[in-house]
Amino acid sequence: MDLDTQCINAIRFLAVDAVQKAESGHPGLPLDAAPMAYVLWTRYLCHNPANPQWFDRDRFVLSAGHGSALLYSLLHLTGYEVPMEQLQQFRQWGSLTPGHPERGLTPGVEITTGPLGQGFANGVGMAMAEAHLAARYNRPGFDIVNHCTYGLVSDGDLMEGVAAEAASLAGHLKLGKLIYLYDNNHITLAASTQLTFTEDRALRFAAYGWHTQSIDDGNDLVAIDHAIQAAREETGRPSLILVRTHIGFGSPHKQDTFGAHGSPLGEEEVKLTKLRLGWPVEPLFHVPDEARQHFRLAIDRGGESEAEWNSTFARYGQQYPEAAGELRQLLKGELPHGWEADIPYFPADAKGMATRVASGKVMASVSPKLPCLMGGSADLDPSTLTELPQAGNFENPAMATGDMQGAANGGWSYAGRNVHFGVREHGMAAIVIGMAAHGGTLPFGATFLTFSDYMRPAIRLAALMRLRVVYVFTHDSICMGEDGPTHQPVEHLASLRAVPGLVVIRPSDANETAEAWRVAIETRDQPVALVLTRQNVPTVDRKQFASAEGLRRGAYILAEVPQAKPQLILIASGSEVSLIVAAGQLLQKRNVAVRLVSMPSWELFEAQPREYRDSVLPPSIKARLAVEAGVSMGWSRYVGDHGDMVGINRFGASAPGPVMMQEYGITVDAVCKQATLLLERGNID
């Protein structure tokens, strides 16, 4: 058996043995995709197993995350801190080898994958971040940002809509350093693709603007090598290499069947497969010394590549100290001194402004000092107000022709920081994850709150990976008006709050919005969702009411009863804070001692010490009324058994915003009425 075959079979059977020992997993992909993975990882992938976080490494995305055993085999063999014991603990409690790859757990895993299509889109974001940083910081003779994004994708990935959105944008942007190997095995978990997926994938991706190549035999190492090299030489288009493989390759009874996809082969079938491919049945987890030595050359190559890059960067720093310092800061995720100095303070104003407008003003104020801030909206910049002034358009310069409506000022190149995602909410949400995972940017994506439904799978993954991403959601309630129930969010706040690790902030006025952006920008290890109004809301007089800095603690006492114990606590978020302010004034005239609490973020509030939370919502005060233009789900934790909620538990309708709020009972009168009933009920009890 030649060395290449030994190495390929070592990959295959480490994965197969891991799956079989766990009695759980997906052996089919590792068996069929090992040859292409071997060629990529030993001949092309620039990485350093001794330092998985080296910045200028190539990125590898296993979008087909169910084939995780393939990736763990590669990581172990090439010298990452994934010892054999971890392969033997595949899918077990506390191991570094979970069922699907998890970023931050396993050295060398770039992104958490599993939900199909997500990794495909994440890789597009990584390639975008690389192109952007290269355009901003490379100088003649100093290509300090110069790496590729590779991926292994499956039939299922290409079926998912999120991949279609991302592929379309990648083709438009001409991301030439994005190269995907497509495990074209014609089998999904439950069926042959002949049942559902018969389009010409090569023509489809060519129509997107991709460079495509097809390989008839997934074991043809020469063809795979030539195809990857050709993809690397094609710098004007992303590349998809369609490799015809046979799932469960070598398995006498399960090759080319979905039985090899989601279940172990079985002990007898494992033996037969090893015999067919000329591999010893025993010992399990066998790696020939010669194969191991060949794989471990990656350590020396990686060390040399990183040392060469470090030397180049040192010379770059001497010649371009300002650019080098800025890039170092970006890669560390640090904020420049004085970044917040120009954030405006908004004077009291009864008419006020929409919090989306305040958000736009804050973004414009920080953008010049925050080169990391980069993103855009799903074709809604005029509505979300998220364009960064004079920051340019992230686009391939060759596309700067024809009708340029909607382009931002500041140029047209990969150095631009305004990303035009098009009408691709799901793709946008996943792409910004890839940008964040790549490093060097603080990405944001914006749309209407109701369309967070399209984005939720990616938002969940951002929270799971604890990535630094900002999602900007505007038009946050039925008050957006005439567009009707399809565009009026009702259950969406509750849905976002249900995501563990996602910080949801719904500011009440312009100054809370400014504070919300401060929190979002300073947050290092969690995604943040900002939820903003379309309609104007009063700007609170902070001389009369508490400082908006209270937002940092999630909830704070906006106004207190002077020299008296409150009888009633009114709690609200967002635009409804102005309602409880007006209602509180009326109730106080009726001799009701009212405490007003602004609660823009449940998550920030829950992170506070118990003493602080009890000081805002004392357990002894049972009469509590929450007001929010959304479903009541979840508010019981704050109003308690004796409290109540003024909210909306049905869909909206098409009518002007003020009419909607009146008809749905989100008014000052309704708040006063419900508060009075609550107090009367308390007296009776």
XYZ file of C-alpha atoms in Angstrom:
685
model
C 0.000 0.000 0.000
C 1.525 3.344 -1.047
C 1.918 6.220 1.397
C -0.995 8.272 0.046
C -3.358 5.325 0.393
C -2.087 4.596 3.899
C -2.742 8.186 4.925
C -6.209 8.259 3.371
C -7.190 4.995 5.027
C -5.836 6.232 8.350
C -8.250 9.169 8.096
C -11.085 6.866 7.104
C -10.703 4.273 9.791
C -9.917 6.574 12.679
C -13.316 8.087 11.895
C -15.032 4.738 11.384
C -13.614 3.309 14.617
C -14.633 6.430 16.547
C -18.191 6.222 15.252
C -18.418 2.511 15.935
C -17.044 2.823 19.472
C -19.547 5.583 20.213
C -22.337 3.581 18.563
C -23.385 6.915 17.127
C -22.352 9.104 14.241
C -21.892 9.392 10.501
C -19.238 7.122 8.962
C -20.263 7.571 5.330
C -18.765 10.986 4.647
C -15.327 10.252 6.163
C -15.080 7.120 4.042
C -15.857 8.910 0.789
C -14.357 12.370 1.399
C -11.015 11.316 2.922
C -9.084 11.538 -0.379
C -10.068 15.151 -1.117
C -9.512 16.128 2.519
C -6.083 14.485 2.446
C -4.976 16.381 -0.648
C -6.220 19.689 0.733
C -4.751 19.291 4.217
C -1.332 17.954 3.201
C -0.664 19.923 -0.002
C -2.531 23.218 0.191
C -3.951 24.172 3.594
C -1.635 26.709 5.255
C -2.052 26.240 9.003
C -0.021 25.744 12.143
C -1.187 22.933 14.437
C 1.046 24.334 17.189
C -0.831 27.642 17.059
C -4.397 27.186 15.807
C -5.083 30.927 16.254
C -2.264 32.188 14.014
C -4.008 34.973 12.141
C -2.912 34.445 8.524
C -3.776 30.760 8.447
C -6.141 29.398 5.838
C -9.616 28.768 7.216
C -11.266 25.368 6.815
C -15.015 25.003 7.286
C -16.626 21.585 7.557
C -20.078 22.729 6.564
C -21.155 19.096 6.462
C -20.735 19.016 10.224
C -22.234 15.545 10.562
C -18.904 14.317 9.182
C -17.099 15.651 12.253
C -15.140 12.432 12.738
C -13.311 13.254 9.488
C -12.224 16.621 10.883
C -11.166 15.177 14.232
C -9.061 12.558 12.431
C -7.339 15.293 10.416
C -6.723 17.410 13.493
C -5.245 14.495 15.406
C -3.082 13.304 12.549
C -1.649 16.715 11.673
C -0.651 17.443 15.260
C -3.330 19.539 16.914
C -4.035 19.039 20.618
C -6.604 16.367 19.854
C -5.005 13.209 21.270
C -6.053 9.695 20.379
C -7.939 9.413 23.663
C -10.249 12.140 22.436
C -11.020 10.261 19.220
C -11.828 7.266 21.391
C -14.241 9.435 23.384
C -16.115 10.647 20.295
C -19.554 12.016 21.194
C -19.029 11.379 24.908
C -19.532 13.706 27.866
C -16.693 16.170 28.348
C -14.722 15.166 25.257
C -13.151 17.483 22.686
C -14.871 15.497 19.951
C -18.607 16.254 20.076
C -21.098 15.009 17.533
C -20.771 18.168 15.448
C -17.759 20.525 15.451
C -17.896 23.250 18.087
C -15.848 26.425 17.878
C -13.989 27.200 21.090
C -13.996 23.602 22.266
C -11.764 21.696 19.861
C -8.414 23.184 18.755
C -8.505 23.795 15.011
C -12.285 23.994 14.673
C -13.055 27.369 13.108
C -16.838 27.355 13.305
C -19.689 25.432 14.911
C -21.443 23.527 12.145
C -24.203 20.973 11.895
C -27.333 22.771 10.705
C -26.736 22.359 7.002
C -26.006 25.399 4.881
C -24.855 27.496 7.822
C -21.176 26.629 7.478
C -21.374 27.339 3.755
C -22.597 30.862 4.532
C -20.131 31.299 7.423
C -17.284 30.589 5.018
C -18.527 33.353 2.736
C -18.310 35.725 5.710
C -14.765 34.585 6.439
C -13.738 35.228 2.841
C -15.362 38.667 2.979
C -13.454 39.545 6.155
C -10.176 38.401 4.572
C -10.804 40.454 1.436
C -11.712 43.512 3.504
C -8.693 43.395 5.796
C -6.371 42.708 2.854
C -7.705 45.738 0.995
C -7.308 47.968 4.053
C -3.946 46.854 5.388
C -1.833 45.234 2.682
C 0.865 47.432 1.219
C 3.236 47.005 -1.736
C 5.533 44.130 -0.848
C 3.562 43.324 2.298
C 0.653 40.920 1.750
C 0.168 40.464 5.459
C -3.472 39.409 4.976
C -3.338 36.691 2.361
C -5.139 33.455 3.037
C -7.881 31.294 1.575
C -11.136 29.997 2.972
C -11.712 26.345 2.145
C -14.753 24.269 2.904
C -16.191 20.814 2.513
C -19.879 20.961 1.643
C -22.514 18.317 1.050
C -25.685 17.727 -0.939
C -27.669 18.869 2.074
C -25.696 22.110 2.319
C -26.430 22.943 -1.292
C -30.135 22.224 -0.817
C -30.545 24.656 2.070
C -31.785 28.135 1.231
C -29.198 29.886 3.395
C -26.442 28.476 1.185
C -28.215 29.718 -1.927
C -28.406 33.231 -0.491
C -24.739 33.215 0.491
C -23.592 31.660 -2.787
C -25.401 34.319 -4.772
C -23.736 37.113 -2.824
C -20.294 35.455 -2.966
C -20.561 35.192 -6.747
C -21.571 38.827 -7.034
C -18.645 39.883 -4.841
C -16.189 37.742 -6.841
C -14.549 36.258 -3.759
C -11.660 34.508 -5.457
C -10.108 33.098 -2.284
C -13.195 31.056 -1.415
C -12.856 27.410 -2.452
C -15.380 24.696 -1.628
C -15.041 20.971 -2.197
C -18.461 19.452 -2.779
C -18.891 15.874 -1.557
C -21.209 14.957 -4.399
C -22.249 11.513 -3.181
C -25.927 11.683 -4.232
C -27.158 10.553 -0.799
C -28.887 12.437 2.008
C -29.701 11.094 5.450
C -32.965 9.536 4.358
C -32.801 9.030 0.609
C -31.074 9.227 -2.719
C -30.879 12.734 -4.132
C -32.713 11.399 -7.168
C -35.879 11.853 -5.121
C -35.417 15.567 -4.548
C -32.269 17.122 -5.984
C -31.743 16.652 -9.704
C -30.770 20.142 -10.846
C -27.412 20.685 -12.531
C -25.414 22.021 -9.601
C -22.445 23.032 -11.752
C -24.633 25.158 -14.009
C -26.447 26.615 -11.030
C -23.225 27.797 -9.410
C -21.851 29.007 -12.719
C -24.986 31.148 -12.963
C -24.182 32.546 -9.513
C -20.797 33.604 -10.876
C -18.709 30.763 -9.454
C -15.840 28.922 -11.105
C -16.880 25.267 -11.235
C -14.997 22.041 -11.918
C -16.229 18.445 -11.853
C -14.244 15.351 -10.882
C -15.729 11.983 -11.811
C -13.767 9.872 -9.308
C -13.437 10.988 -5.699
C -10.366 8.752 -5.295
C -8.449 10.411 -8.142
C -5.809 12.322 -6.210
C -4.228 13.804 -9.326
C -7.544 15.251 -10.499
C -8.299 16.629 -7.042
C -4.847 18.192 -6.834
C -5.184 19.833 -10.263
C -8.669 21.126 -9.434
C -7.593 22.759 -6.171
C -4.623 24.340 -7.916
C -6.860 25.669 -10.686
C -9.253 27.067 -8.079
C -6.384 28.859 -6.352
C -5.316 30.374 -9.662
C -8.858 31.610 -10.369
C -8.723 34.847 -8.382
C -11.804 36.516 -9.850
C -14.471 34.015 -8.805
C -15.236 31.741 -5.860
C -14.762 28.083 -6.710
C -16.894 24.972 -6.318
C -15.226 21.642 -7.060
C -17.856 18.955 -7.556
C -16.248 15.658 -6.547
C -18.286 12.556 -7.403
C -17.924 10.287 -4.401
C -19.598 7.170 -3.049
C -20.858 7.479 0.496
C -19.537 4.736 2.760
C -16.811 3.956 0.220
C -15.506 0.434 0.645
C -18.390 -0.855 2.732
C -19.602 -4.042 1.002
C -23.231 -3.627 2.010
C -23.656 0.096 2.781
C -21.706 1.941 0.118
C -24.028 4.260 -1.860
C -26.846 3.839 0.662
C -28.267 6.204 3.225
C -27.559 3.469 5.761
C -23.979 4.780 5.822
C -25.072 8.342 6.507
C -26.395 8.596 10.025
C -25.603 5.276 11.712
C -22.497 3.238 12.533
C -21.630 0.563 10.003
C -21.822 -2.188 12.641
C -18.905 -4.243 13.900
C -19.093 -6.882 11.179
C -19.422 -4.319 8.406
C -16.452 -2.393 9.794
C -14.333 -5.560 9.559
C -15.485 -6.233 6.016
C -14.794 -2.642 4.978
C -11.284 -2.748 6.404
C -10.597 -6.028 4.634
C -11.884 -4.669 1.324
C -9.633 -1.605 1.585
C -6.619 -3.604 2.783
C -6.605 -2.247 6.316
C -5.868 -4.338 9.416
C -8.966 -5.252 11.382
C -6.999 -4.904 14.614
C -5.900 -2.892 16.428
C -8.626 -0.317 16.436
C -7.594 3.301 15.837
C -4.556 2.101 13.919
C -2.175 4.646 12.375
C 0.988 3.392 10.616
C 4.136 5.185 11.762
C 4.994 6.252 8.228
C 1.564 7.829 7.755
C 1.729 9.628 11.094
C 5.151 11.056 10.281
C 3.874 12.284 6.932
C 0.899 14.047 8.493
C 3.024 15.578 11.257
C 5.108 17.444 8.672
C 2.294 19.979 9.004
C 3.781 21.086 12.323
C 7.123 22.072 10.797
C 5.534 23.616 7.722
C 3.083 25.553 9.846
C 5.783 26.806 12.183
C 7.883 27.972 9.241
C 4.914 29.720 7.628
C 4.028 31.527 10.835
C 7.648 32.507 11.510
C 7.949 33.910 7.998
C 4.720 35.856 8.464
C 5.862 37.190 11.833
C 9.081 38.405 10.265
C 7.198 40.085 7.432
C 4.790 41.699 9.864
C 7.671 43.051 11.948
C 9.128 44.741 8.871
C 5.641 45.948 7.937
C 5.278 47.458 11.395
C 8.518 49.370 10.994
C 7.513 50.778 7.621
C 3.806 51.291 8.346
C 3.534 51.645 12.121
C 0.081 53.255 12.170
C -1.531 50.605 9.988
C 0.237 47.808 11.877
C -0.881 49.173 15.227
C -4.463 49.494 14.058
C -4.480 45.943 12.677
C -3.016 44.535 15.901
C -5.781 46.267 17.810
C -8.458 44.866 15.497
C -7.130 41.331 15.776
C -7.127 41.562 19.572
C -10.693 42.866 19.522
C -9.624 45.974 21.415
C -11.300 49.354 21.071
C -9.287 52.480 20.251
C -8.935 55.141 22.909
C -11.714 57.714 22.758
C -13.873 55.717 20.375
C -17.040 56.896 22.145
C -16.049 60.550 22.520
C -18.392 61.818 19.802
C -21.511 59.873 20.785
C -24.189 62.554 21.043
C -26.203 63.409 24.116
C -29.820 64.044 23.201
C -31.635 66.889 24.990
C -35.105 66.394 26.426
C -37.759 66.586 23.756
C -41.452 65.762 24.116
C -41.677 64.936 20.419
C -38.364 63.109 20.453
C -37.191 60.839 17.697
C -37.416 57.227 16.641
C -34.802 55.094 18.310
C -33.762 53.862 14.831
C -32.931 57.503 14.018
C -30.951 57.876 17.238
C -29.179 54.613 16.419
C -28.171 55.950 13.018
C -26.755 59.092 14.603
C -24.763 57.039 17.105
C -23.404 54.767 14.368
C -22.353 57.806 12.338
C -20.608 59.277 15.376
C -18.531 56.190 16.209
C -17.822 54.936 12.696
C -14.802 57.185 11.966
C -13.052 55.953 15.103
C -14.097 52.300 14.843
C -12.502 50.748 11.759
C -13.745 47.371 12.982
C -17.421 48.334 12.545
C -18.662 46.796 9.305
C -21.999 45.554 8.050
C -25.271 46.499 6.488
C -28.878 45.569 6.032
C -30.969 43.191 3.990
C -31.841 45.871 1.413
C -33.292 48.186 4.063
C -30.681 50.872 4.718
C -33.169 53.739 4.178
C -35.408 52.161 6.832
C -32.936 50.742 9.337
C -30.671 53.812 8.990
C -27.550 51.692 9.377
C -25.406 53.125 6.594
C -21.959 54.203 7.793
C -21.323 57.671 6.275
C -18.296 57.991 4.003
C -17.218 54.433 4.857
C -17.481 53.131 1.302
C -19.152 50.085 -0.219
C -17.768 46.583 0.282
C -17.818 45.554 -3.356
C -15.540 44.173 -6.029
C -14.223 47.261 -7.858
C -15.028 45.679 -11.212
C -18.731 45.893 -10.383
C -18.752 49.704 -10.108
C -20.706 50.208 -13.302
C -24.293 50.856 -14.314
C -27.090 51.905 -11.991
C -25.503 52.734 -8.630
C -28.650 53.695 -6.731
C -28.330 52.938 -3.040
C -24.532 53.030 -2.964
C -22.939 54.658 0.055
C -20.399 57.441 -0.189
C -16.731 56.697 0.206
C -15.801 54.505 -2.724
C -16.392 51.060 -4.126
C -13.883 48.402 -3.096
C -13.224 45.568 -0.675
C -11.984 48.237 1.741
C -15.530 49.582 2.098
C -17.373 48.921 5.337
C -20.975 49.152 4.111
C -22.064 45.672 3.044
C -25.033 45.443 0.709
C -26.522 42.051 1.571
C -29.539 42.317 -0.709
C -32.820 40.690 0.279
C -31.039 37.835 2.049
C -31.817 37.934 5.773
C -30.854 34.343 6.514
C -27.656 34.595 4.509
C -26.797 37.924 6.136
C -27.205 36.538 9.657
C -24.886 33.617 8.898
C -22.352 35.661 6.930
C -21.775 38.092 9.794
C -21.064 35.068 11.993
C -18.269 34.097 9.615
C -16.930 37.646 9.638
C -16.851 37.614 13.433
C -15.238 34.178 13.597
C -12.550 35.269 11.161
C -11.538 38.147 13.406
C -10.679 41.756 12.750
C -14.196 43.121 12.382
C -17.199 43.944 14.532
C -19.930 42.970 12.078
C -23.574 43.965 12.156
C -26.647 42.977 10.184
C -29.921 44.890 10.102
C -33.544 44.348 9.124
C -37.091 44.713 10.488
C -37.746 42.874 13.742
C -40.397 40.653 12.184
C -37.784 39.258 9.778
C -35.656 38.048 12.651
C -37.634 34.855 12.027
C -35.579 34.378 8.863
C -32.388 34.904 10.852
C -33.033 32.931 13.999
C -31.052 29.757 13.145
C -27.913 31.814 12.585
C -28.561 34.010 15.619
C -28.778 30.871 17.723
C -25.401 29.720 16.420
C -23.870 33.134 17.093
C -25.004 32.795 20.705
C -23.803 29.197 20.897
C -20.346 30.307 19.720
C -20.365 33.472 21.851
C -19.418 35.565 18.839
C -19.164 39.337 18.798
C -21.984 40.295 16.438
C -24.588 43.061 16.530
C -28.033 42.484 15.061
C -30.009 45.697 14.503
C -33.792 45.264 14.367
C -36.081 48.203 13.639
C -39.857 48.606 13.248
C -40.246 46.840 16.548
C -44.019 46.777 17.195
C -47.507 47.028 15.773
C -46.980 50.787 15.919
C -45.145 50.524 12.600
C -48.654 50.622 11.205
C -50.070 50.250 7.741
C -47.909 47.380 6.475
C -50.074 45.116 8.586
C -49.611 41.887 10.515
C -47.007 40.360 8.178
C -44.634 43.151 9.113
C -45.748 43.848 12.680
C -43.757 41.878 15.252
C -45.691 40.486 18.195
C -43.955 37.337 19.423
C -40.454 38.243 18.263
C -39.086 39.783 21.431
C -40.072 36.675 23.364
C -38.465 34.509 20.690
C -35.168 36.374 20.821
C -35.139 36.466 24.609
C -35.499 32.690 24.592
C -32.057 32.283 22.952
C -29.462 31.549 25.667
C -26.499 33.883 25.465
C -28.135 36.502 23.240
C -28.323 39.971 24.805
C -31.538 41.675 23.675
C -31.766 45.435 24.279
C -34.878 47.491 23.568
C -34.045 51.106 24.465
C -36.754 53.564 25.413
C -35.403 56.788 23.960
C -32.458 58.361 22.150
C -30.132 58.375 25.156
C -30.875 54.782 26.067
C -30.156 53.966 22.423
C -26.753 55.617 22.695
C -26.067 53.604 25.838
C -27.264 50.427 24.117
C -24.722 50.938 21.352
C -21.995 51.463 23.944
C -22.899 48.116 25.498
C -23.080 46.380 22.113
C -19.673 47.651 21.031
C -18.017 46.844 24.359
C -19.447 43.319 24.577
C -16.685 40.881 23.654
C -18.136 37.401 23.943
C -21.847 37.576 23.157
C -24.031 38.640 20.261
C -26.265 41.632 20.921
C -29.663 42.386 19.371
C -30.770 46.031 19.362
C -34.535 46.458 18.987
C -35.582 49.900 17.767
C -38.705 51.879 16.918
C -39.896 53.239 13.640
C -42.038 55.909 15.316
C -40.873 58.876 17.358
C -40.676 58.458 21.119
C -40.121 61.247 23.659
C -36.564 61.903 24.738
C -36.721 61.678 28.513
C -35.574 64.677 30.535
C -32.629 63.152 32.355
C -32.526 66.066 34.803
C -35.919 64.944 36.043
C -35.457 61.206 35.551
C -32.551 58.825 36.139
C -29.561 58.692 33.817
C -29.748 56.461 30.752
C -26.563 54.799 31.992
C -28.915 52.624 34.016
C -29.451 50.660 30.804
C -26.124 48.941 31.419
C -27.727 47.092 34.320
C -30.672 45.908 32.253
C -33.323 47.616 34.376
C -33.212 50.655 36.577
C -35.451 52.954 38.591
C -36.411 55.720 36.215
C -38.450 57.652 38.769
C -38.979 57.034 42.462
C -41.662 58.044 44.910
C -40.160 60.761 47.120
C -40.127 59.860 50.822
C -42.586 56.998 50.491
C -42.697 53.286 49.888
C -44.092 52.503 46.429
C -47.521 50.923 46.287
C -47.085 49.991 42.650
C -44.236 49.349 40.216
C -44.768 50.100 36.530
C -42.241 48.329 34.278
C -41.773 48.828 30.545
C -39.293 48.496 27.714
C -38.773 50.531 24.583
C -41.464 52.897 23.388
C -43.815 51.833 26.147
C -41.618 53.531 28.771
C -43.154 56.848 27.699
C -46.578 55.345 28.459
C -45.675 54.406 32.016
C -44.120 57.842 32.559
C -47.395 59.518 31.575
C -49.463 56.945 33.476
C -47.284 57.345 36.556
C -47.871 61.073 36.601
C -51.642 60.550 36.445
C -51.592 57.906 39.158
C -49.520 60.072 41.448
C -52.157 62.805 41.120
C -54.561 60.167 42.436
C -52.259 59.666 45.435
C -50.862 56.367 44.208
C -47.183 55.979 45.091
C -45.651 54.689 41.856
C -42.142 53.521 41.002
C -41.228 53.621 37.303
C -38.767 51.042 36.018
C -37.239 51.039 32.567
C -36.273 47.479 31.636
C -34.519 47.534 28.254
C -32.724 44.186 28.681
C -33.734 41.117 30.635
C -30.338 39.530 30.014
C -28.340 42.444 31.402
C -30.668 42.603 34.395
C -30.321 38.896 35.148
C -26.537 39.324 35.124
C -26.741 41.752 38.070
C -26.290 40.685 41.689
C -29.430 39.644 43.533
C -29.100 42.676 45.801
C -29.373 45.051 42.879
C -32.288 43.199 41.289
C -34.169 43.232 44.576
C -33.492 46.939 44.980
C -35.180 47.636 41.640
C -38.006 45.130 42.106
C -38.350 44.624 45.875
C -39.985 41.287 46.712
C -42.180 43.058 49.242
C -43.925 45.104 46.548
C -46.379 42.704 44.917
C -48.332 45.144 42.778
C -46.359 45.214 39.538
C -47.577 45.992 36.048
C -45.457 45.394 32.938
C -46.215 47.199 29.679
C -44.851 46.040 26.331
C -46.304 45.947 22.829
C -45.721 42.239 22.427
C -46.752 38.884 23.806
C -46.851 38.533 27.566
C -44.774 35.348 27.581
C -41.953 35.574 30.089
C -43.034 38.697 31.932
C -44.423 36.658 34.829
C -40.899 36.309 36.215
C -40.878 40.057 36.856
C -44.493 40.816 37.730
C -44.985 37.708 39.867
C -48.220 35.957 40.796
C -49.847 39.161 41.994
C -48.823 41.307 39.044
C -50.181 41.776 35.552
C -49.194 42.631 32.002
C -50.472 45.054 29.383
C -49.410 43.497 26.107
C -50.553 41.980 22.834
C -51.299 38.295 22.445
C -52.720 38.369 18.923
C -51.536 39.433 15.506
C -51.743 43.009 14.264
C -53.723 44.661 11.483
C -53.261 47.252 8.774
C -53.845 50.772 10.118
C -51.801 53.814 11.159
C -49.567 53.217 14.168
C -51.435 55.455 16.651
C -54.708 53.780 15.675
C -53.159 50.359 16.211
C -51.945 51.232 19.694
C -55.348 52.661 20.610
C -57.292 49.682 19.273
C -54.962 47.181 20.921
C -55.088 48.895 24.281
C -51.476 50.031 24.517
C -52.354 53.462 25.889
C -51.895 55.598 28.976
C -55.555 55.143 29.889
C -55.275 51.372 29.584
C -52.200 51.363 31.812
C -53.932 53.483 34.454
C -57.040 51.321 34.330
C -55.102 48.081 34.672
C -52.970 49.535 37.469
C -56.078 50.609 39.370
C -57.627 47.159 38.996
C -54.398 45.613 40.177
C -54.337 47.758 43.302
C -58.022 47.093 44.022
C -57.473 43.383 43.651
C -54.553 43.613 46.021
C -56.710 45.438 48.596
C -59.409 42.772 48.334
C -56.854 39.988 48.736
